[in-house]
Short mmCIF file of C-alpha atoms and ligand atoms in Angstrom, two decimals:
data_model
loop_
_atom_site.label_atom_id
_atom_site.label_comp_id
_atom_site.label_asym_id
_atom_site.label_seq_id
_atom_site.Cartn_x
_atom_site.Cartn_y
_atom_site.Cartn_z
CA MET A 953 22.97 -43.60 1.64
CA GLY A 954 19.93 -44.77 -0.38
CA PHE A 955 17.65 -43.66 2.43
CA LEU A 956 19.26 -40.19 2.59
CA LEU A 957 18.95 -39.75 -1.18
CA SER A 958 15.27 -40.75 -1.06
CA LEU A 959 14.72 -38.29 1.79
CA LEU A 960 16.47 -35.52 -0.14
CA TYR A 961 14.36 -36.36 -3.20
CA LEU A 962 11.19 -36.18 -1.12
CA ILE A 963 12.18 -32.80 0.38
CA VAL A 964 12.97 -31.35 -3.07
CA PHE A 965 9.69 -32.76 -4.39
CA PHE A 966 7.78 -31.21 -1.48
CA ILE A 967 9.39 -27.78 -2.01
CA CYS A 968 8.60 -27.92 -5.75
CA PHE A 969 5.03 -28.89 -4.88
CA LEU A 970 4.72 -25.92 -2.50
CA PHE A 971 6.11 -23.51 -5.07
CA TYR A 972 3.82 -24.87 -7.73
CA PHE A 973 0.69 -24.32 -5.63
CA PHE A 974 1.60 -21.22 -3.67
CA ARG A 975 3.13 -19.02 -6.36
CA SER A 976 2.64 -15.29 -5.90
CA THR A 977 1.71 -15.07 -9.53
CA ASN A 978 0.08 -17.23 -12.18
CA THR A 979 3.24 -16.88 -14.26
CA ILE A 980 5.80 -19.68 -13.98
CA PRO A 981 9.34 -18.33 -13.38
CA LYS A 982 11.34 -18.74 -16.58
CA ASN A 983 14.85 -17.80 -15.45
CA TRP A 984 16.93 -17.41 -12.30
CA ARG A 985 16.00 -13.77 -11.77
CA GLU A 986 12.29 -14.60 -11.90
CA LEU A 987 12.77 -17.64 -9.68
CA LYS A 988 14.70 -15.56 -7.15
CA SER A 989 11.90 -12.99 -7.06
CA GLU A 990 9.30 -15.75 -6.64
CA VAL A 991 11.18 -17.51 -3.83
CA LEU A 992 11.84 -14.24 -1.97
CA THR A 993 8.16 -13.25 -2.28
CA ILE A 994 6.96 -16.58 -0.91
CA VAL A 995 9.49 -16.54 1.95
CA GLU A 996 8.68 -12.90 2.87
CA GLY A 997 4.94 -13.68 2.75
CA MET A 998 5.34 -16.74 4.97
CA MET A 999 7.44 -14.79 7.48
CA SER A 1000 4.84 -12.02 7.59
CA GLN A 1001 2.04 -14.54 8.08
CA ASN A 1002 4.02 -16.02 10.95
CA GLN A 1003 4.49 -12.58 12.47
CA ASP A 1004 0.77 -11.83 12.04
CA PHE A 1005 -0.01 -14.93 14.07
CA ILE A 1006 2.58 -14.35 16.81
CA LEU A 1007 1.71 -10.65 17.19
CA ARG A 1008 -2.06 -11.01 16.76
CA LYS A 1009 -2.72 -9.61 20.24
CA ARG A 1010 -0.72 -6.48 19.43
CA ASN A 1011 -2.76 -5.83 16.27
CA ARG A 1012 -5.26 -3.58 18.06
CA ILE A 1013 -6.31 0.04 17.72
CA LYS A 1014 -8.50 2.14 19.98
CA LEU A 1015 -10.91 4.32 18.02
CA MET A 1016 -11.69 7.84 19.22
CA SER A 1017 -13.78 10.76 18.06
CA LEU A 1018 -11.85 13.03 15.71
CA ASN A 1019 -14.75 15.20 14.71
CA GLY A 1020 -13.75 18.02 12.37
CA ARG A 1021 -11.00 16.03 10.65
CA VAL A 1022 -11.12 15.21 6.94
CA ALA A 1023 -9.58 12.12 5.33
CA VAL A 1024 -8.96 11.32 1.67
CA ILE A 1025 -8.55 7.67 0.65
CA THR A 1026 -7.90 6.01 -2.70
CA GLY A 1027 -9.73 2.73 -3.21
CA GLY A 1028 -11.69 1.79 -0.12
CA ASN A 1029 -14.65 0.33 -1.99
CA ARG A 1030 -13.56 -3.21 -1.12
CA GLY A 1031 -10.90 -5.24 0.67
CA ILE A 1032 -8.96 -3.67 3.52
CA GLY A 1033 -9.83 -0.11 2.46
CA LEU A 1034 -13.54 -0.68 3.03
CA PHE A 1035 -12.86 -1.40 6.71
CA VAL A 1036 -10.50 1.58 6.91
CA VAL A 1037 -13.43 3.71 5.69
CA LYS A 1038 -15.73 2.12 8.29
CA LYS A 1039 -13.29 2.89 11.12
CA LEU A 1040 -12.73 6.47 9.92
CA LEU A 1041 -16.51 6.96 10.01
CA GLN A 1042 -16.64 5.47 13.50
CA CYS A 1043 -14.13 8.21 14.45
CA ASP A 1044 -16.54 10.89 13.07
CA ILE A 1045 -14.06 11.75 10.33
CA LYS A 1046 -15.34 13.14 7.03
CA ILE A 1047 -14.12 11.18 4.00
CA VAL A 1048 -13.52 11.72 0.32
CA MET A 1049 -13.10 8.40 -1.49
CA GLY A 1050 -11.22 8.34 -4.80
CA VAL A 1051 -12.57 5.28 -6.59
CA ARG A 1052 -13.04 3.96 -10.11
CA ASN A 1053 -16.75 3.33 -9.55
CA PRO A 1054 -18.32 5.89 -7.17
CA GLU A 1055 -21.82 4.35 -7.28
CA GLY A 1056 -20.44 0.86 -6.53
CA ALA A 1057 -18.38 2.33 -3.67
CA LYS A 1058 -21.50 3.90 -2.16
CA GLN A 1059 -23.29 0.55 -2.25
CA ALA A 1060 -20.28 -1.22 -0.71
CA VAL A 1061 -20.05 1.26 2.18
CA GLU A 1062 -23.82 1.11 2.76
CA SER A 1063 -23.63 -2.68 2.92
CA ILE A 1064 -21.35 -2.63 5.98
CA ILE A 1065 -22.31 0.50 7.88
CA ASP A 1066 -25.66 1.98 8.84
CA LYS A 1067 -26.35 4.93 6.52
CA SER A 1068 -27.90 7.03 9.29
CA LEU A 1069 -24.58 6.98 11.17
CA TYR A 1070 -22.65 8.75 8.47
CA GLU A 1071 -25.19 10.74 6.46
CA GLY A 1072 -23.41 13.51 4.58
CA LYS A 1073 -19.97 12.43 5.74
CA ILE A 1074 -18.66 10.77 2.56
CA ASN A 1075 -18.07 12.02 -0.95
CA TYR A 1076 -17.60 9.33 -3.57
CA GLU A 1077 -15.47 10.73 -6.38
CA HIS A 1078 -13.98 9.23 -9.49
CA CYS A 1079 -10.24 8.52 -9.43
CA ASP A 1080 -8.10 6.08 -11.38
CA THR A 1081 -4.71 6.26 -9.71
CA GLY A 1082 -3.07 4.76 -12.80
CA ASP A 1083 -4.19 7.71 -14.95
CA MET A 1084 -2.41 10.94 -14.07
CA ASN A 1085 -5.13 13.05 -15.65
CA SER A 1086 -7.77 11.37 -13.52
CA VAL A 1087 -5.62 11.97 -10.40
CA ARG A 1088 -5.41 15.69 -11.30
CA LYS A 1089 -9.20 15.92 -11.67
CA PHE A 1090 -9.72 14.09 -8.39
CA ALA A 1091 -7.35 16.47 -6.58
CA GLU A 1092 -9.27 19.44 -8.00
CA ARG A 1093 -12.51 17.94 -6.72
CA VAL A 1094 -11.04 17.44 -3.23
CA GLN A 1095 -9.84 21.06 -3.30
CA GLN A 1096 -13.43 22.20 -4.07
CA LEU A 1097 -14.88 20.05 -1.30
CA HIS A 1098 -12.45 20.69 1.54
CA PRO A 1099 -9.98 23.55 1.95
CA ALA A 1100 -8.20 21.51 4.63
CA VAL A 1101 -7.34 17.79 4.68
CA HIS A 1102 -5.90 16.04 7.75
CA ILE A 1103 -5.36 12.44 6.64
CA LEU A 1104 -4.38 11.15 3.20
CA ILE A 1105 -4.45 7.37 2.75
CA ASN A 1106 -2.79 6.19 -0.46
CA ASN A 1107 -4.35 2.74 -0.41
CA ALA A 1108 -5.41 1.69 -3.94
CA ALA A 1109 -3.32 -1.05 -5.51
CA VAL A 1110 -3.12 -3.99 -7.83
CA MET A 1111 -0.75 -6.91 -7.37
CA ALA A 1112 1.19 -9.15 -9.73
CA THR A 1113 -0.80 -8.19 -12.80
CA PRO A 1114 0.46 -9.06 -16.29
CA TYR A 1115 2.58 -6.38 -17.99
CA GLN A 1116 0.54 -3.38 -19.09
CA GLU A 1117 1.38 0.17 -20.03
CA THR A 1118 -0.83 3.04 -18.85
CA LYS A 1119 -2.03 5.98 -20.98
CA ASP A 1120 0.94 7.95 -19.64
CA GLY A 1121 3.35 5.24 -20.83
CA PHE A 1122 4.14 3.97 -17.31
CA GLU A 1123 4.29 0.34 -16.15
CA SER A 1124 0.82 -0.13 -14.62
CA GLN A 1125 1.62 -1.51 -11.13
CA MET A 1126 4.13 1.27 -10.45
CA ALA A 1127 1.68 3.86 -11.83
CA ILE A 1128 -1.39 2.67 -9.87
CA ASN A 1129 0.39 1.86 -6.61
CA TYR A 1130 3.02 4.61 -6.46
CA THR A 1131 3.26 7.28 -9.18
CA GLY A 1132 -0.44 8.25 -9.04
CA HIS A 1133 -0.21 8.54 -5.25
CA PHE A 1134 2.96 10.61 -5.49
CA LEU A 1135 1.13 13.04 -7.79
CA LEU A 1136 -1.95 13.10 -5.54
CA THR A 1137 0.19 13.91 -2.50
CA HIS A 1138 1.92 16.72 -4.41
CA LEU A 1139 -1.42 18.20 -5.55
CA LEU A 1140 -3.04 17.95 -2.12
CA LEU A 1141 -0.09 19.33 -0.17
CA PRO A 1142 -1.63 22.84 0.06
CA GLN A 1143 -4.79 21.30 1.62
CA LEU A 1144 -2.67 19.13 3.91
CA ILE A 1145 -0.68 22.19 5.01
CA ALA A 1146 -4.00 23.99 5.67
CA GLY A 1147 -5.04 20.93 7.72
CA SER A 1148 -1.83 21.12 9.73
CA LYS A 1149 -2.82 24.62 10.81
CA THR A 1150 -6.05 23.38 12.41
CA ASN A 1151 -5.60 24.32 16.00
CA ASP A 1152 -5.98 20.88 17.61
CA GLY A 1153 -2.33 20.11 18.33
CA LYS A 1154 -2.32 17.11 15.99
CA ASN A 1155 -0.05 16.48 13.04
CA VAL A 1156 -1.52 15.81 9.63
CA ARG A 1157 -0.76 12.25 8.42
CA ILE A 1158 0.08 10.83 5.02
CA ILE A 1159 -0.25 7.07 4.83
CA ASN A 1160 1.34 5.17 1.96
CA VAL A 1161 0.02 1.64 2.31
CA SER A 1162 3.00 -0.59 1.59
CA SER A 1163 3.73 -4.31 1.88
CA CYS A 1164 6.32 -6.66 3.36
CA ALA A 1165 7.01 -7.59 -0.29
CA HIS A 1166 8.96 -4.32 -0.60
CA ARG A 1167 11.91 -6.04 1.10
CA THR A 1168 12.35 -8.50 -1.77
CA THR A 1169 13.60 -6.10 -4.44
CA ASP A 1170 15.41 -2.89 -5.40
CA ILE A 1171 14.53 0.14 -7.51
CA ASP A 1172 16.06 -0.16 -10.96
CA PHE A 1173 16.57 3.41 -12.19
CA ASP A 1174 17.83 2.17 -15.55
CA ASP A 1175 14.63 0.24 -16.16
CA PHE A 1176 12.01 2.05 -14.07
CA HIS A 1177 9.15 1.07 -16.41
CA CYS A 1178 10.28 -2.58 -16.49
CA LYS A 1179 10.78 -2.66 -20.25
CA LYS A 1180 13.84 -4.93 -20.03
CA PHE A 1181 12.76 -7.13 -17.14
CA TYR A 1182 9.20 -7.71 -15.97
CA TYR A 1183 8.14 -10.27 -13.44
CA PRO A 1184 4.67 -9.52 -11.96
CA ALA A 1185 5.57 -10.12 -8.28
CA ASP A 1186 8.78 -8.12 -8.62
CA ALA A 1187 7.02 -5.15 -10.23
CA TYR A 1188 4.54 -5.11 -7.31
CA ALA A 1189 7.38 -5.23 -4.79
CA LYS A 1190 9.14 -2.36 -6.56
CA SER A 1191 6.00 -0.18 -6.34
CA LYS A 1192 5.70 -0.94 -2.63
CA LEU A 1193 9.41 -0.18 -2.06
CA ALA A 1194 8.90 3.12 -3.88
CA GLN A 1195 6.15 3.95 -1.36
CA VAL A 1196 8.52 3.26 1.54
CA TYR A 1197 11.21 5.50 -0.01
CA PHE A 1198 8.58 8.18 -0.62
CA THR A 1199 7.43 7.98 3.02
CA LYS A 1200 11.00 8.38 4.27
CA TYR A 1201 11.82 11.27 1.97
CA LEU A 1202 8.55 13.11 2.68
CA GLU A 1203 9.52 13.17 6.33
CA THR A 1204 12.76 15.02 5.54
CA ILE A 1205 10.81 17.58 3.47
CA PHE A 1206 8.33 18.17 6.28
CA LYS A 1207 11.15 18.62 8.82
CA GLU A 1208 13.04 20.98 6.49
CA ARG A 1209 9.91 23.06 5.85
CA ASP A 1210 8.93 22.87 9.51
CA LEU A 1211 5.49 21.45 8.69
CA LYS A 1212 3.23 19.66 11.16
CA ILE A 1213 2.82 16.73 8.79
CA GLN A 1214 4.14 13.19 9.19
CA SER A 1215 4.17 10.17 6.92
CA HIS A 1216 3.91 6.43 7.54
CA ALA A 1217 4.13 3.27 5.45
CA PRO A 1218 2.03 0.53 7.05
CA HIS A 1219 2.03 -3.12 5.98
CA PRO A 1220 -1.49 -4.44 6.78
CA GLY A 1221 -0.41 -8.09 7.09
CA ILE A 1222 -1.28 -10.97 4.79
CA VAL A 1223 -4.98 -10.37 4.29
CA ASN A 1224 -7.73 -12.33 2.57
CA THR A 1225 -8.78 -9.92 -0.21
CA GLY A 1226 -9.14 -9.73 -3.96
CA LEU A 1227 -5.54 -8.52 -4.21
CA PHE A 1228 -4.49 -12.15 -4.76
CA GLU A 1229 -6.53 -12.37 -7.97
CA HIS A 1230 -3.41 -13.07 -10.03
CA SER A 1231 -1.83 -15.44 -7.52
CA THR A 1232 -2.17 -19.24 -7.57
CA ILE A 1233 -3.28 -19.04 -3.93
CA ASN A 1234 -6.55 -17.60 -5.23
CA PHE A 1235 -7.53 -21.10 -6.35
CA ILE A 1236 -7.27 -22.42 -2.77
CA PRO A 1237 -9.84 -20.26 -0.91
CA TRP A 1238 -9.83 -22.41 2.23
CA PHE A 1239 -6.13 -21.63 2.73
CA LYS A 1240 -6.76 -17.87 2.70
CA ASP A 1241 -9.89 -18.27 4.88
CA LEU A 1242 -7.92 -20.29 7.39
CA PHE A 1243 -4.54 -18.58 7.55
CA TYR A 1244 -4.88 -14.97 6.35
CA LYS A 1245 -6.03 -11.95 8.33
CA THR A 1246 -9.57 -10.76 7.66
CA PRO A 1247 -9.89 -7.36 5.90
CA GLU A 1248 -11.04 -5.87 9.22
CA GLN A 1249 -7.87 -7.13 10.95
CA GLY A 1250 -5.85 -5.83 8.00
CA SER A 1251 -7.35 -2.35 8.38
CA ARG A 1252 -6.04 -1.93 11.94
CA THR A 1253 -2.41 -0.98 11.22
CA ILE A 1254 -3.55 1.52 8.58
CA ILE A 1255 -5.92 3.18 11.06
CA TYR A 1256 -3.17 3.02 13.70
CA ALA A 1257 -0.94 4.95 11.28
CA ALA A 1258 -3.72 7.45 10.62
CA ILE A 1259 -4.85 8.25 14.17
CA SER A 1260 -2.75 6.71 16.94
CA PRO A 1261 -1.66 9.40 19.45
CA TYR A 1262 1.38 7.20 20.21
CA LEU A 1263 2.75 7.88 16.71
CA GLU A 1264 2.52 11.67 17.05
CA GLY A 1265 5.89 13.09 15.94
CA LYS A 1266 7.18 9.63 14.91
CA GLY A 1267 6.82 9.91 11.15
CA GLY A 1268 8.91 8.40 8.38
CA THR A 1269 8.24 4.95 9.78
CA TYR A 1270 7.29 1.56 8.41
CA LEU A 1271 4.66 -0.18 10.54
CA SER A 1272 3.18 -3.62 10.89
CA ASN A 1273 0.79 -5.15 13.42
CA CYS A 1274 0.25 -1.75 15.01
CA TYR A 1275 3.90 -1.05 15.77
CA PHE A 1276 7.20 -0.10 14.13
CA ASP A 1277 8.85 -2.69 11.91
CA LYS A 1278 12.07 -2.98 9.93
CA SER A 1279 11.93 -1.77 6.36
CA HIS A 1280 14.30 -2.38 3.43
CA SER A 1281 17.90 -1.60 4.42
CA LYS A 1282 18.25 0.88 1.52
CA ALA A 1283 15.28 2.92 2.78
CA LYS A 1284 17.69 4.41 5.36
CA ASN A 1285 19.90 5.66 2.54
CA PHE A 1286 19.01 9.32 2.08
CA ALA A 1287 20.69 9.57 -1.32
CA GLU A 1288 18.69 6.60 -2.62
CA THR A 1289 15.33 7.98 -1.41
CA LYS A 1290 16.19 11.44 -2.79
CA ARG A 1291 17.15 9.88 -6.11
CA LEU A 1292 13.74 8.26 -6.47
CA PHE A 1293 11.98 11.41 -5.31
CA ASP A 1294 13.80 13.59 -7.87
CA TYR A 1295 13.30 10.96 -10.58
CA THR A 1296 9.53 10.89 -9.93
CA CYS A 1297 9.28 14.70 -9.89
CA GLN A 1298 10.98 14.72 -13.28
CA LEU A 1299 8.68 12.00 -14.60
CA LEU A 1300 5.62 14.00 -13.55
CA ASN A 1301 7.00 17.41 -14.50
CA ILE A 1302 6.89 18.64 -10.91
CA LYS A 1303 9.19 21.64 -10.40
CA THR A 1304 8.71 22.17 -6.67
CA PHE A 1305 6.96 19.44 -4.72
CA GLY A 1306 3.71 20.69 -3.20
CA VAL A 1307 3.76 23.97 -5.13
CA ILE A 1308 1.10 23.93 -7.83
N1 LIG B 483 -4.12 -8.08 1.00
C1 LIG B 483 -2.89 -8.20 1.45
O1 LIG B 483 -2.45 -9.27 1.91
C2 LIG B 483 -1.95 -7.03 1.45
C3 LIG B 483 -0.64 -7.22 1.92
C4 LIG B 483 0.22 -6.15 1.90
C5 LIG B 483 -0.20 -4.92 1.46
N2 LIG B 483 -1.47 -4.75 1.01
C6 LIG B 483 -1.86 -3.43 0.54
O2 LIG B 483 -3.09 -3.03 1.11
C7 LIG B 483 -3.78 -2.14 0.23
C8 LIG B 483 -5.20 -2.60 0.03
O3 LIG B 483 -5.17 -3.87 -0.60
P1 LIG B 483 -6.38 -4.90 -0.54
O4 LIG B 483 -5.82 -6.17 -0.06
O5 LIG B 483 -7.53 -4.30 0.15
O6 LIG B 483 -6.67 -5.07 -2.09
P2 LIG B 483 -8.06 -5.23 -2.90
O7 LIG B 483 -9.08 -5.86 -2.07
O8 LIG B 483 -7.68 -5.82 -4.20
O9 LIG B 483 -8.49 -3.70 -3.11
C9 LIG B 483 -7.73 -2.88 -3.93
C10 LIG B 483 -8.37 -1.51 -3.96
O10 LIG B 483 -7.61 -0.70 -4.85
C11 LIG B 483 -8.50 -0.16 -5.83
N3 LIG B 483 -7.84 0.06 -7.11
C12 LIG B 483 -7.14 -0.81 -7.87
N4 LIG B 483 -6.71 -0.22 -8.99
C13 LIG B 483 -7.13 1.07 -8.93
C14 LIG B 483 -6.99 2.19 -9.77
N5 LIG B 483 -6.33 2.11 -10.93
N6 LIG B 483 -7.54 3.37 -9.39
C15 LIG B 483 -8.22 3.47 -8.23
N7 LIG B 483 -8.39 2.44 -7.39
C16 LIG B 483 -7.86 1.25 -7.73
C17 LIG B 483 -9.60 -1.21 -5.97
O11 LIG B 483 -10.72 -0.61 -6.59
P3 LIG B 483 -11.54 -1.36 -7.79
O12 LIG B 483 -12.66 -2.06 -7.10
O13 LIG B 483 -11.97 -0.26 -8.69
O14 LIG B 483 -10.59 -2.31 -8.45
C18 LIG B 483 -9.80 -1.56 -4.50
O15 LIG B 483 -10.57 -0.59 -3.84
C19 LIG B 483 -2.96 -2.12 -1.07
O16 LIG B 483 -2.14 -0.97 -1.07
C20 LIG B 483 -2.10 -3.36 -0.97
O17 LIG B 483 -0.90 -3.25 -1.69
C21 LIG B 483 -2.37 -5.77 1.00
#
């Protein structure tokens, strides 16, 4: 009996130790709801890491020339997005990057890809996805640059940041990761529709970069801006769930309107990037170096979503390791996805989605 109790004590001690060092956020959970969110995030992350390892051979994408296509990406100046940009360029795709620091983005791209290979193929434009005004200006700039867009990659994100309200009065993670991208998609829909009329037999693609963390939470319509309850990891998960709902609902709109556009929500894997800035794991770099995907490996599922011929006509899907994966059970619930869609339109004063 004494031995069993000691063993139990050791196991509990070990679990506490793990949670102390591998928290998804620097904040220590203060109540059961926060603890639940923390535990679910850690478990989901560990399961994804496991899957990344088991399915590492499947995480492959064949690049091809897609000359004449135009892609718009938010972020992309570092982390996974930088390698997405590199692969798009390797496919001869023209790019407009929406970034907070266009000059810094140019330097970052030039540091990983030979300038002569992509001369004139990228526009670096200012965009802060957490500021709706900035998103509007960015969309206008894209409209001036390209009458037709074929790929939109809603990639920019922050994770587990402390509570902050944006200029528009929105909770910042939801605004940066989801609401700004929702608005951008709405504003660029005319260009995306023009892209879908390019006579190359290919659907236009909208990619909402999501995360396995989306499975750990629910959308709280009574507290959308997290004024009553805010836990950093949970707010991140909510923004990523919103992107999955958005992806699913977009697909129904495109089918209804008979548009040659499809949407995907890829999870890139657990990837060694600056996204973990607010996580305790950030203080253990060797762990991330050893066990996480590299940003290049993380970029593969996003590129797969953007160009794979296999996915043609298979929109509305959540992807991971270059294949379909299971998303949150509620994402299949049409009423739930429509509710969020209508709620967001109302929040942004959008009367008819895609009609400006
Ligand atoms: N890393 C992972 O393990 C992981 C797992 C699941 C999903 N994801 C998803 O993968 C995507 C890329 O993440 P990452 O790991 O590459 O992260 P990262 O290295 O931290 O890069 C984030 C990117 O988003 C940009 N960004 C942040 N806030 C912005 C804002 N307000 N306006 C415009 N751009 C902004 C950053 O630009 P600045 O340089 O200006 O900050 C940067 O380019 C995200 O959607 C993330 O949720 C990542």
